[in-house]
Tab-separated table of C-alpha atoms in Angstrom:
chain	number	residue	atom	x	y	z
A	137	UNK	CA	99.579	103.523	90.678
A	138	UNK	CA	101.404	106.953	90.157
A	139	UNK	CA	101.730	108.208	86.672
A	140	UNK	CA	104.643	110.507	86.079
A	141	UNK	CA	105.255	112.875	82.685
A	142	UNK	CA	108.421	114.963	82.086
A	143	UNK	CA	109.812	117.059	79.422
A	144	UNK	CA	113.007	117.874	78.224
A	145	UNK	CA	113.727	120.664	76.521
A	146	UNK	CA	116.534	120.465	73.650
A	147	UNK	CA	117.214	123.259	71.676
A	148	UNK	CA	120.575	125.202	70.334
A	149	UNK	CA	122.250	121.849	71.679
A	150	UNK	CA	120.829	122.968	75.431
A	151	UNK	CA	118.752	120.819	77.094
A	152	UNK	CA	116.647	122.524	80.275
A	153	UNK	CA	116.965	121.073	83.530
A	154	UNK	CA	115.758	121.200	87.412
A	155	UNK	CA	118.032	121.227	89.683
A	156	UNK	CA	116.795	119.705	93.000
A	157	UNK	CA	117.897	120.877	95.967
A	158	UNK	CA	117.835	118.402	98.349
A	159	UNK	CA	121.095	116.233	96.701
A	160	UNK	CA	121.406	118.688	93.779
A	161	UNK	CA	120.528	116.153	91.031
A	162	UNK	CA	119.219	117.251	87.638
A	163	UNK	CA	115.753	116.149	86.583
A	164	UNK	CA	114.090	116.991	83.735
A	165	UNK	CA	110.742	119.419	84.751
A	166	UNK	CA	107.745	116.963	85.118
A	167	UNK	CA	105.109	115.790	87.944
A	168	UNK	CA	102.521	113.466	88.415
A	169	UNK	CA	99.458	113.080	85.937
A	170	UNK	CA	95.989	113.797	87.690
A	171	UNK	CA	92.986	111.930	87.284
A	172	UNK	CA	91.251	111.885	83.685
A	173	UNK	CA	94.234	113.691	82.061
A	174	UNK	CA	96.218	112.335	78.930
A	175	UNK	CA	99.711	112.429	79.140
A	176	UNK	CA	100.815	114.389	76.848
A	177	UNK	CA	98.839	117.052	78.580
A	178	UNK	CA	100.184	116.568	82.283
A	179	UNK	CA	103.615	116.806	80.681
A	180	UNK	CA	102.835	120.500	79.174
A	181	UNK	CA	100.642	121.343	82.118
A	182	UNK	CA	103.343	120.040	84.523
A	183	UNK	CA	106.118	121.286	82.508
A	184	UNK	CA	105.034	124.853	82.324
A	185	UNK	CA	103.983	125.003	86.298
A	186	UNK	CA	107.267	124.489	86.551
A	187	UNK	CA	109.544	126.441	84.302
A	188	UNK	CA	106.751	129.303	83.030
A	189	UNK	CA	107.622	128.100	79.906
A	190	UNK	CA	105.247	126.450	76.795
A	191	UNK	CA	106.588	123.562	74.974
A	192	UNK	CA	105.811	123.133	71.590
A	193	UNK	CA	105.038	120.613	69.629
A	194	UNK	CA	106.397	117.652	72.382
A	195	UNK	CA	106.180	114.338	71.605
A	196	UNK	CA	107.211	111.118	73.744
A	197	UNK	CA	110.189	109.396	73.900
A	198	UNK	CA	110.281	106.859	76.589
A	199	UNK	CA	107.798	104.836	78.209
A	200	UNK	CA	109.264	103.623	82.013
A	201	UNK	CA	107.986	101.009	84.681
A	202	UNK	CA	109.407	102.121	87.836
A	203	UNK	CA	110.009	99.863	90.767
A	204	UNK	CA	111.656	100.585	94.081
A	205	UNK	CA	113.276	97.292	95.725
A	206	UNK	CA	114.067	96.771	99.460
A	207	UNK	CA	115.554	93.925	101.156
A	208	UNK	CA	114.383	92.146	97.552
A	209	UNK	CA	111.008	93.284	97.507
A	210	UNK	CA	109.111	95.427	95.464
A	211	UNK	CA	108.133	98.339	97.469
A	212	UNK	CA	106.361	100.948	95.079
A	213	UNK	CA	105.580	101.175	91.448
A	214	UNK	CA	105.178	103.858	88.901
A	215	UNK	CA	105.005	104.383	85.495
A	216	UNK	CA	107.344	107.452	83.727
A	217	UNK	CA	106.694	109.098	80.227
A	218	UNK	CA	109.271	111.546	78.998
A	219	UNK	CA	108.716	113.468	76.249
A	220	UNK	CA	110.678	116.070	74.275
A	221	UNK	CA	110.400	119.337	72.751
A	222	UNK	CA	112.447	121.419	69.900
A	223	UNK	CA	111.058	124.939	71.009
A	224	UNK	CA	109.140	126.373	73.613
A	225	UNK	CA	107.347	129.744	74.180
A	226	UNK	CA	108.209	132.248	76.674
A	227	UNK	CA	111.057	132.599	79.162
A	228	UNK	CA	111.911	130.153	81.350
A	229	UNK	CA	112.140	130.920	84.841
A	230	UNK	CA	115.895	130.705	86.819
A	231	UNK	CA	114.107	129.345	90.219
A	232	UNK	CA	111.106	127.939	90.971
A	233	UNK	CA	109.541	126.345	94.140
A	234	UNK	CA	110.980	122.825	93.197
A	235	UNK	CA	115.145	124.196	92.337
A	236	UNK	CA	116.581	126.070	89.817
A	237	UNK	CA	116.437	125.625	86.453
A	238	UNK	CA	119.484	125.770	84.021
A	239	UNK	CA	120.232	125.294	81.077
A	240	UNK	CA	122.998	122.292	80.108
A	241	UNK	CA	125.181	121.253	76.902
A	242	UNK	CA	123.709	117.868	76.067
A	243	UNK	CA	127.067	116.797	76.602
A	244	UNK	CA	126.386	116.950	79.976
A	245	UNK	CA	123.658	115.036	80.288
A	246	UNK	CA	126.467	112.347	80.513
A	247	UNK	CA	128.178	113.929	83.829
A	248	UNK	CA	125.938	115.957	85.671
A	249	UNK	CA	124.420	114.454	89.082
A	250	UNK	CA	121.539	112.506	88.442
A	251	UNK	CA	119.276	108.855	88.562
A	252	UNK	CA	121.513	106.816	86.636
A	253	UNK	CA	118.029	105.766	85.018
A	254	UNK	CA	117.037	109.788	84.398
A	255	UNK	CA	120.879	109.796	82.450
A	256	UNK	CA	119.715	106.690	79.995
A	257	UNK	CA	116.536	107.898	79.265
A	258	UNK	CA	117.489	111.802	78.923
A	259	UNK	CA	120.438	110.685	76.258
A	260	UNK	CA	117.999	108.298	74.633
A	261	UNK	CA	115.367	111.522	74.387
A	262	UNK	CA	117.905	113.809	72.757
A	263	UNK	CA	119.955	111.514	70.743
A	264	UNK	CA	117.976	108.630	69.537
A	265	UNK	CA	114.819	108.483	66.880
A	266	UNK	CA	112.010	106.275	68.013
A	267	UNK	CA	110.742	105.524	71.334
A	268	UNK	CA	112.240	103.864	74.091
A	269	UNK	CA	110.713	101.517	76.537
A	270	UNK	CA	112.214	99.848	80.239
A	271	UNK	CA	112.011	98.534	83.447
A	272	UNK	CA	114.340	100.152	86.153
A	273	UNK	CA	114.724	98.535	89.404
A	274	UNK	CA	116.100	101.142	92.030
A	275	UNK	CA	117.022	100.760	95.970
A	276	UNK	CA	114.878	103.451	97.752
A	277	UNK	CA	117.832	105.617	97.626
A	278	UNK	CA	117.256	105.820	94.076
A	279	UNK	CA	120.761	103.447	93.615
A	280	UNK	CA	119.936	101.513	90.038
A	281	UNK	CA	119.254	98.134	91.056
A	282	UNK	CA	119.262	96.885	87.254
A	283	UNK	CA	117.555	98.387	84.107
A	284	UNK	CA	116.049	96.779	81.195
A	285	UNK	CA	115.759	99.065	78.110
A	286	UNK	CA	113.964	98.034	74.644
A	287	UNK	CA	113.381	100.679	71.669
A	288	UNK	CA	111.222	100.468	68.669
A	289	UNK	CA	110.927	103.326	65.884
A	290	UNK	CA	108.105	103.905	63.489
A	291	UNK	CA	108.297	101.998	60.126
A	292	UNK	CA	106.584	102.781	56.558
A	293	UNK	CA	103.176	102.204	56.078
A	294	UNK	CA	102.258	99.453	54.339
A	295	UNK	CA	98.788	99.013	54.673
A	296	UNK	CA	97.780	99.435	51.274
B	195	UNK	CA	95.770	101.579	88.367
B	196	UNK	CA	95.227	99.252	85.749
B	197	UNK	CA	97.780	99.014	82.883
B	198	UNK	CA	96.550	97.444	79.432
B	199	UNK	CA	98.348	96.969	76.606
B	200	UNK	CA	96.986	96.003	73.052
B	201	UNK	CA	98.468	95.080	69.660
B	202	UNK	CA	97.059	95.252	66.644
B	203	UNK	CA	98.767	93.374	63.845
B	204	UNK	CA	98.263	95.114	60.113
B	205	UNK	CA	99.828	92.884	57.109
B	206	UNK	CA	99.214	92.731	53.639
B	207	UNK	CA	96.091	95.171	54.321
B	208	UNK	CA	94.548	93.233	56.652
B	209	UNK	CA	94.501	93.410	60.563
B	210	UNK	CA	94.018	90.835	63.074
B	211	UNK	CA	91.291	91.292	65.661
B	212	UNK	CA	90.067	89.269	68.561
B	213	UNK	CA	86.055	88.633	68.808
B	214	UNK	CA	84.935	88.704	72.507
B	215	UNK	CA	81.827	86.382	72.798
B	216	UNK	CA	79.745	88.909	74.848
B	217	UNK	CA	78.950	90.942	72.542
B	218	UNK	CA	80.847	90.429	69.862
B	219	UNK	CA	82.947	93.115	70.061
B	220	UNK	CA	86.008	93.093	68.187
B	221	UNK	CA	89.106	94.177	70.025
B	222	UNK	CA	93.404	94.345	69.457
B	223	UNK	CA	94.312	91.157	70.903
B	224	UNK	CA	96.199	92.726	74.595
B	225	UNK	CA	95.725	92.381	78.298
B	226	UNK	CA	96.649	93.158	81.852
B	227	UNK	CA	100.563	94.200	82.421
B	228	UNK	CA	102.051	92.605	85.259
B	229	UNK	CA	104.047	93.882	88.295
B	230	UNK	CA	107.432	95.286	86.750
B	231	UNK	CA	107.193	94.609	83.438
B	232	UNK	CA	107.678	96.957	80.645
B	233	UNK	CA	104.651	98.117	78.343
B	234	UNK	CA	106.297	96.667	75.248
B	235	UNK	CA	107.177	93.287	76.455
B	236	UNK	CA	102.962	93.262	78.025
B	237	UNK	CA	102.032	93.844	74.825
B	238	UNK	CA	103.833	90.947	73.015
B	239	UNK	CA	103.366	88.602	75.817
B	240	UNK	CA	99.651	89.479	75.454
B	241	UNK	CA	99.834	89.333	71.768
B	242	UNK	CA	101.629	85.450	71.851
B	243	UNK	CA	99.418	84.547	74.739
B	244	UNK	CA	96.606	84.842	73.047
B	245	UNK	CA	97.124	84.379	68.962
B	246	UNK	CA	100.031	82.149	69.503
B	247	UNK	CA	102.125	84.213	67.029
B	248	UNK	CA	105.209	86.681	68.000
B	249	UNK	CA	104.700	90.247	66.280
B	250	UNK	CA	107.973	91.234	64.663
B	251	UNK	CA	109.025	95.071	65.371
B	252	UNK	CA	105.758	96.323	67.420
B	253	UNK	CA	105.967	100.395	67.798
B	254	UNK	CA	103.696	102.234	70.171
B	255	UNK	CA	100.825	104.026	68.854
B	256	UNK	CA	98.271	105.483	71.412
B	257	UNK	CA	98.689	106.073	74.973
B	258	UNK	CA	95.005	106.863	76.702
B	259	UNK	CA	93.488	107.486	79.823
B	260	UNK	CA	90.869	105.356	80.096
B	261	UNK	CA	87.747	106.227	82.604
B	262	UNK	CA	84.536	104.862	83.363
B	263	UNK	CA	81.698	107.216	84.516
B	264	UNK	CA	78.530	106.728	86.354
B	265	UNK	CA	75.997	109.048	87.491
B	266	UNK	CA	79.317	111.896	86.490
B	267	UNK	CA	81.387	109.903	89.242
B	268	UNK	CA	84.402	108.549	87.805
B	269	UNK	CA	84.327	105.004	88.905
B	270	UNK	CA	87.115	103.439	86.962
B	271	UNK	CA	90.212	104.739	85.427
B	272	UNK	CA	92.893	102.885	83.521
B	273	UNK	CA	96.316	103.497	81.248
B	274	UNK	CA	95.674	102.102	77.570
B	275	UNK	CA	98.807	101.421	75.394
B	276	UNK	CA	98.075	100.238	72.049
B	277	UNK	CA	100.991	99.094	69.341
B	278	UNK	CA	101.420	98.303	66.255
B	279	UNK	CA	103.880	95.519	64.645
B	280	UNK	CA	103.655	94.858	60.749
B	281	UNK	CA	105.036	91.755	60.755
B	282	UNK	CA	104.495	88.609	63.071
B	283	UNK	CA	106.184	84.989	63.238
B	284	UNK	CA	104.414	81.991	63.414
B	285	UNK	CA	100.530	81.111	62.373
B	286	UNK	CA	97.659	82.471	64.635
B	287	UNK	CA	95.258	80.417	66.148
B	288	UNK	CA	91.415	80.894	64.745
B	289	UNK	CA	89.910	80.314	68.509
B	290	UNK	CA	91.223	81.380	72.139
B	291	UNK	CA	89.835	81.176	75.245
B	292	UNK	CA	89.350	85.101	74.716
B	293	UNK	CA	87.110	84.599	71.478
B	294	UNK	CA	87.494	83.991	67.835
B	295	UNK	CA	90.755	85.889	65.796
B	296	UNK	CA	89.863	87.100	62.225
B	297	UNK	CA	91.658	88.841	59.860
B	298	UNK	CA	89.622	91.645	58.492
B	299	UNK	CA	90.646	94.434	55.782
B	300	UNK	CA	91.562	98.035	57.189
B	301	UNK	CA	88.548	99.392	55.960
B	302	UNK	CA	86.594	97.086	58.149
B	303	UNK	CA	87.643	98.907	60.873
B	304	UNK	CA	85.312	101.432	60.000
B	305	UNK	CA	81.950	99.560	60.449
B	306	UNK	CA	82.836	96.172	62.534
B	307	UNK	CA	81.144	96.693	66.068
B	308	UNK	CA	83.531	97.868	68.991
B	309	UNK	CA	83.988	100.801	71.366
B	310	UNK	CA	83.857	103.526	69.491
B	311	UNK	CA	87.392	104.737	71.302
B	312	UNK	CA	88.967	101.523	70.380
B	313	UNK	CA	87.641	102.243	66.567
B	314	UNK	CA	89.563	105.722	67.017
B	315	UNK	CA	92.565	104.288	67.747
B	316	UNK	CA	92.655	101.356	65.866
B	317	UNK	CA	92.315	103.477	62.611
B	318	UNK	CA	95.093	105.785	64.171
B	319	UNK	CA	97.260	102.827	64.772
B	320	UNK	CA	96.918	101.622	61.046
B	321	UNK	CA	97.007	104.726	59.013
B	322	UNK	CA	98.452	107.425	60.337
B	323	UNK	CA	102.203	108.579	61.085
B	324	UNK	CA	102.967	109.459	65.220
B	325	UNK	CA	101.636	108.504	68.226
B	326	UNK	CA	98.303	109.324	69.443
B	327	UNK	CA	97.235	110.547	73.128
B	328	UNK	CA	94.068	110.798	74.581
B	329	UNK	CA	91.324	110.772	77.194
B	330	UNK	CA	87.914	107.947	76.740
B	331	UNK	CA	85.338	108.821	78.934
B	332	UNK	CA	82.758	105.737	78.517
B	333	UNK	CA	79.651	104.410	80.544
B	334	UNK	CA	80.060	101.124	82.491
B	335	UNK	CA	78.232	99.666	79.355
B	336	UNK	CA	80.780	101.349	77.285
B	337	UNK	CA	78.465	103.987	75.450
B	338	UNK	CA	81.396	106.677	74.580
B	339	UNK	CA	80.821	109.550	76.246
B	340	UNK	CA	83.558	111.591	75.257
B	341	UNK	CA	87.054	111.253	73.481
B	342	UNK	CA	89.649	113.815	73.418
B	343	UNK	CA	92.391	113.000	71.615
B	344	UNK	CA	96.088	114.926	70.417
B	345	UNK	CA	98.797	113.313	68.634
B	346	UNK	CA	102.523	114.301	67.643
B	347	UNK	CA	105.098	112.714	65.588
B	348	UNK	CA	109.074	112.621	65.628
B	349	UNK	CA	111.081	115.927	64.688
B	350	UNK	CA	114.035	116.002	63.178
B	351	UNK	CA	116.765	115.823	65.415
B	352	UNK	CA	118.561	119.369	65.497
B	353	UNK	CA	120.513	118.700	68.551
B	354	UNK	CA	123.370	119.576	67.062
């Protein structure tokens, strides 16, 4: 089963996005995981292939079972983690090999062309304490089928 | 790729762990997600399935890549998601088919046997602030031969 990590970027009220060319929908920078790695690292290691950029100090947000659907059955199967970061290091670049990246008012994270999915769990990442989990069911044309979102944040410690 | 999810239960100072006959290994009571699910609803449906009790509020604590080595060939690899819930509803059972559930104090954490990942992030689930990444390289027997692990906790937002 694929494992996918992204990272969004949010600071000055900006959020950092890809911009992929072949509909021109907005993702936030991320790839697959490879074998043996922890997440957290194939989201920095995929994040700054991909923008030139180091994010610091990122931390996850939203923890996604992916299913494609066609004709009522489940054709594929992934799991997403999206993390965020405050700050990063260096300059991102304006273009890479997978679009060109811009930078967004987090406003706009509510218009701008996208996964109806990406849109929930990019608003939940920048706007929202805790950690969000889901299901989301999409045709293979990435049309949402029907999502399922749960959240949880940390409470006190009270193991004493 | 094979999805687990775990949940450890921590009231009142004590923590409620699941005794696999084999060895006697203690483990967080968890399984096997299914096809489509989400990670948080595995881990409660694990949780009930196998105490009988519903953990109130359970917040994710780990996420680990989980790989078996043999001869340096990586012959297994699976997705570990461990929670934490501080509450639960209803009364766990003493005996499962799984093994025998005992409460135990925090500190027993320290010195009851178990993989020696699971004792890293059983302590980390319990007693620390954040969530907690990693990579658990083990033998087939489960000797630990190496852990790496990172964690991160919540900013404040500044999205503003």
């Amino acid at each position: 089963m694929q494992r996918i990590a992204n990272l969004l970027i949010c600071k000055d009220g900006k959020v950092l996005l890809l911009k992929k060319p072949r509909r021109n929908w907005y993702v936030a920078p991320g790839g697959k995981m490879e074998t043996g790695e922890s997440v957290i690292n194939s989201a920095i290691r995929e994040f700054t292939e991909e923008t030139n950029a180091i994010p610091i100090n990122p931390h996850i947000k939203g923890i996604y079972t992916m299913v494609i659907e066609e004709n009522g059955e489940r054709i594929d199967e992934w799991m997403l983690f999206t993390f965020i970061a405050r700050d990063f290091e260096g300059t991102p670049l304006h273009e890479t090999k997978e679009g060109m990246l811009e930078w967004h008012s987090v406003e706009a994270l509510h218009t701008l062309p996208m996964a109806e999915g990406d849109r929930t769990n990019l608003l939940f990442a920048v706007q929202e304490q805790g950690v969000q989990y889901g299901t989301f069911i999409y045709t293979p044309d990435f049309s949402l089928i029907k999502e399922t979102i749960q959240q949880s944040s940390e409470g006190e410690l009270n193991n004493g």
